[in-house]
Amino acid sequence: MKQRLLFLGPPGAGKGTQASLLCKSQDLRHLSTGDLLRSEVSAGSELGKEAEAVMNRGELVSDSLVLAIVKTQLKALKNQGWLLDGFPRNVAQAKAIDPLLQELSQPIEAVVLLELDDSVLIERMLLRGRADDNKSVILNRLEVYREQTAPLIRHYENLNLLVSVKAQGSVETVASRVKEVLN
Ligand code: AP5
């Protein structure tokens, strides 16, 4: 199975859930920029203070801040596959990480796009109830996804890396679809 992956998709599509399962079963390092940022917020670090208000509005944290986090994490990995969940979030982030991946001789092997209707995404997030899971913030996150993140679909299609997975159905059903496209 492929060892260096990106998970792409709208908020609430199940990126974190599926990434976690796959990383456990394949011994990949799960690098979720959302989780890494939330840890900084919980720790009350300067970085967390800078990110918190932006996250609570459902907007994107600055590229420079997120790139610094991702670069540190990737450089620290030794001979282990990885799965980037929630990064890149725009074309600028995708282009900015390329030189590091080339320097490390670790090209991306596949980009998994999880696809789901807005009505189901919204329902899942409202049920979860994270700090940024209220109706108006969710709608803003969906808008930010459409404007800034969705252009990555074309970007990775052009690089022949994109595989799409329907994300409706049970967690197990989606997990087996993900494995199927990565084999
Ligand atoms: P991030 O944490 O990445 O949030 P997101 O993309 O909005 O995605 P979610 O975590 O909401 O959803 P998910 O697709 O992971 O779904 P999940 O598995 O949790 O980012 C949060 C914020 O951080 C951003 O808004 C931004 O401010 C900042 N940020 C992060 N990365 C950034 C970057 N690169 N650049 C700039 N800013 C960045 O599932 C959702 C719910 O559904 C869960 O409760 C789950 O249990 C449930 N569920 C999952 N699968 C199923 C299923 N099959 N059936 C039923 N329920 C399911």
XYZ file of C-alpha atoms and ligand atoms in Angstrom:
240
model
C 0.000 0.000 0.000
C 1.052 3.575 -0.643
C 2.999 5.141 2.239
C 2.851 8.922 1.751
C -0.674 10.220 1.574
C -2.833 13.311 1.715
C -6.479 13.292 2.825
C -8.574 16.026 1.265
C -12.255 16.811 1.628
C -14.788 19.146 3.184
C -15.090 19.626 6.940
C -16.881 16.695 8.540
C -16.253 14.280 5.647
C -14.442 11.849 7.955
C -10.812 12.677 7.128
C -9.695 12.437 10.763
C -11.690 9.267 11.457
C -10.417 7.441 8.366
C -6.867 8.758 8.700
C -6.666 7.456 12.249
C -7.823 3.968 11.286
C -5.541 3.716 8.271
C -2.494 4.996 10.155
C -3.035 2.410 12.900
C -3.412 -0.475 10.484
C -0.530 0.594 8.188
C 1.807 2.069 10.817
C 1.802 5.500 9.189
C 2.325 8.741 11.059
C -0.952 10.696 11.248
C -0.215 14.392 10.810
C -3.428 16.354 11.281
C -2.867 20.107 11.170
C -6.240 20.611 12.896
C -5.203 18.331 15.797
C -1.734 19.894 15.997
C -3.267 23.373 16.139
C -5.832 22.297 18.757
C -2.975 20.917 20.924
C -1.269 24.309 20.712
C -4.540 26.002 21.731
C -4.957 23.628 24.721
C -1.350 24.204 25.757
C -1.928 27.967 25.669
C 1.223 28.515 23.570
C 1.823 31.760 21.641
C 1.092 29.859 18.458
C -2.146 28.500 19.955
C -3.225 31.977 21.041
C -2.641 33.253 17.523
C -4.604 30.347 15.976
C -7.578 30.068 18.349
C -9.689 33.026 17.250
C -9.122 32.223 13.575
C -10.158 28.583 14.074
C -13.249 29.594 16.022
C -14.346 31.706 13.061
C -13.797 28.762 10.699
C -11.135 30.558 8.709
C -7.678 29.372 7.769
C -4.709 29.932 10.041
C -1.831 31.685 8.244
C 0.146 29.635 5.756
C 3.460 30.515 7.429
C 2.319 29.220 10.817
C 0.904 25.956 9.446
C 3.892 25.357 7.171
C 6.287 25.778 10.077
C 4.380 23.088 12.025
C 4.226 20.649 9.112
C 7.878 21.082 8.169
C 9.018 20.376 11.725
C 6.890 17.240 11.887
C 8.008 15.876 8.511
C 11.696 16.507 9.184
C 11.460 14.592 12.462
C 10.174 11.416 10.776
C 12.661 8.675 10.130
C 11.804 6.103 7.470
C 8.126 6.077 8.359
C 5.246 6.654 5.979
C 2.899 9.536 6.738
C -0.592 10.787 6.139
C -1.242 14.518 6.020
C -4.832 15.194 7.122
C -6.183 18.711 6.541
C -2.993 19.958 4.899
C -2.499 21.493 2.389
C -5.577 23.708 2.591
C -4.830 25.876 -0.435
C -2.647 25.811 -3.533
C -0.029 28.070 -1.919
C 0.485 25.518 0.910
C 0.711 22.679 -1.632
C 3.371 24.504 -3.621
C 5.269 25.559 -0.506
C 5.676 22.016 0.828
C 6.983 20.575 -2.466
C 10.633 21.673 -2.087
C 10.835 20.020 1.355
C 9.331 16.771 0.072
C 11.833 16.812 -2.790
C 14.707 17.516 -0.417
C 13.613 14.573 1.744
C 13.054 12.400 -1.358
C 9.528 11.754 -0.109
C 7.060 12.527 -2.885
C 3.324 12.269 -2.237
C 2.063 8.911 -3.542
C -1.695 9.504 -3.463
C -4.280 12.121 -2.527
C -7.563 10.704 -1.223
C -10.590 12.959 -1.717
C -13.495 12.107 0.612
C -16.776 13.241 -0.942
C -20.023 13.795 0.938
C -23.182 15.919 0.601
C -23.325 19.125 2.631
C -26.467 18.040 4.498
C -24.681 14.952 5.909
C -21.503 16.912 6.701
C -23.480 19.490 8.664
C -25.422 16.812 10.545
C -22.193 14.984 11.518
C -20.488 18.144 12.761
C -23.500 19.346 14.747
C -23.612 15.948 16.464
C -19.906 16.152 17.308
C -20.086 19.655 18.841
C -16.405 20.734 18.716
C -15.656 24.426 19.497
C -15.965 25.263 15.769
C -19.031 23.046 15.194
C -21.906 25.529 15.427
C -24.133 26.239 12.451
C -22.753 29.626 11.372
C -19.102 28.578 11.752
C -19.780 25.317 9.897
C -21.293 27.259 6.983
C -18.229 29.496 6.928
C -15.885 26.473 6.961
C -17.777 25.018 3.999
C -17.435 28.325 2.131
C -13.704 28.505 2.923
C -13.365 24.902 1.706
C -15.094 25.696 -1.602
C -13.109 28.855 -2.234
C -9.649 27.954 -1.010
C -9.303 24.182 -0.642
C -11.426 22.736 -3.468
C -9.021 24.142 -6.143
C -6.566 21.510 -4.856
C -8.750 18.842 -6.472
C -7.787 20.079 -9.951
C -4.184 20.631 -8.794
C -3.744 16.985 -7.748
C -5.799 15.652 -10.661
C -3.307 17.342 -12.973
C -0.496 15.591 -11.108
C -2.310 12.231 -11.507
C -2.399 11.725 -7.759
C -6.096 12.108 -6.955
C -8.368 9.212 -6.003
C -11.975 9.851 -4.927
C -13.907 7.941 -2.291
C -17.595 8.255 -1.453
C -17.736 9.045 2.254
C -21.370 8.163 3.005
C -22.172 4.951 4.891
C -20.650 3.459 8.007
C -17.078 4.138 9.143
C -16.170 0.525 8.233
C -17.684 0.787 4.745
C -15.753 3.979 4.007
C -12.543 2.452 5.445
C -12.745 -0.483 3.064
C -13.316 1.867 0.090
C -10.230 3.852 1.137
C -8.079 0.711 1.338
C -9.335 -0.432 -2.035
C -8.241 2.760 -3.840
C -4.814 2.705 -2.185
C -3.877 -0.868 -3.044
P -9.562 20.486 10.837
O -9.410 19.908 12.169
O -8.719 19.997 9.717
O -11.090 20.436 10.501
P -11.933 20.193 9.157
O -11.209 20.057 7.863
O -12.943 21.267 9.214
O -12.389 18.769 9.339
P -13.141 18.105 10.561
O -12.158 17.752 11.614
O -14.319 18.932 10.962
O -13.727 16.878 9.826
P -13.083 15.533 9.294
O -13.208 15.471 7.810
O -11.737 15.272 9.885
O -14.139 14.541 9.870
P -14.117 13.683 11.219
O -13.386 12.412 10.985
O -13.691 14.528 12.363
O -9.343 22.076 10.892
C -9.943 22.876 11.891
C -9.454 24.319 11.732
O -8.014 24.356 11.911
C -9.674 24.946 10.342
O -10.963 25.496 10.230
C -8.557 26.008 10.309
O -8.900 27.127 11.075
C -7.409 25.287 11.019
N -6.547 24.538 10.070
C -6.360 23.189 10.031
N -5.487 22.863 9.055
C -5.135 24.035 8.459
C -4.269 24.350 7.382
N -3.604 23.404 6.690
N -4.145 25.661 7.032
C -4.786 26.634 7.708
N -5.624 26.399 8.738
C -5.793 25.100 9.118
O -15.673 13.341 11.317
C -16.618 14.328 11.644
C -17.655 13.722 12.591
O -18.368 12.700 11.899
C -17.035 13.026 13.819
O -17.865 13.218 14.931
C -16.988 11.533 13.421
O -17.078 10.679 14.530
C -18.214 11.433 12.528
N -18.057 10.444 11.452
C -16.946 10.201 10.712
N -17.173 9.252 9.798
C -18.485 8.901 9.943
C -19.339 7.961 9.276
N -18.880 7.197 8.264
N -20.607 7.870 9.676
C -21.085 8.644 10.692
N -20.332 9.543 11.381
C -19.040 9.665 11.001
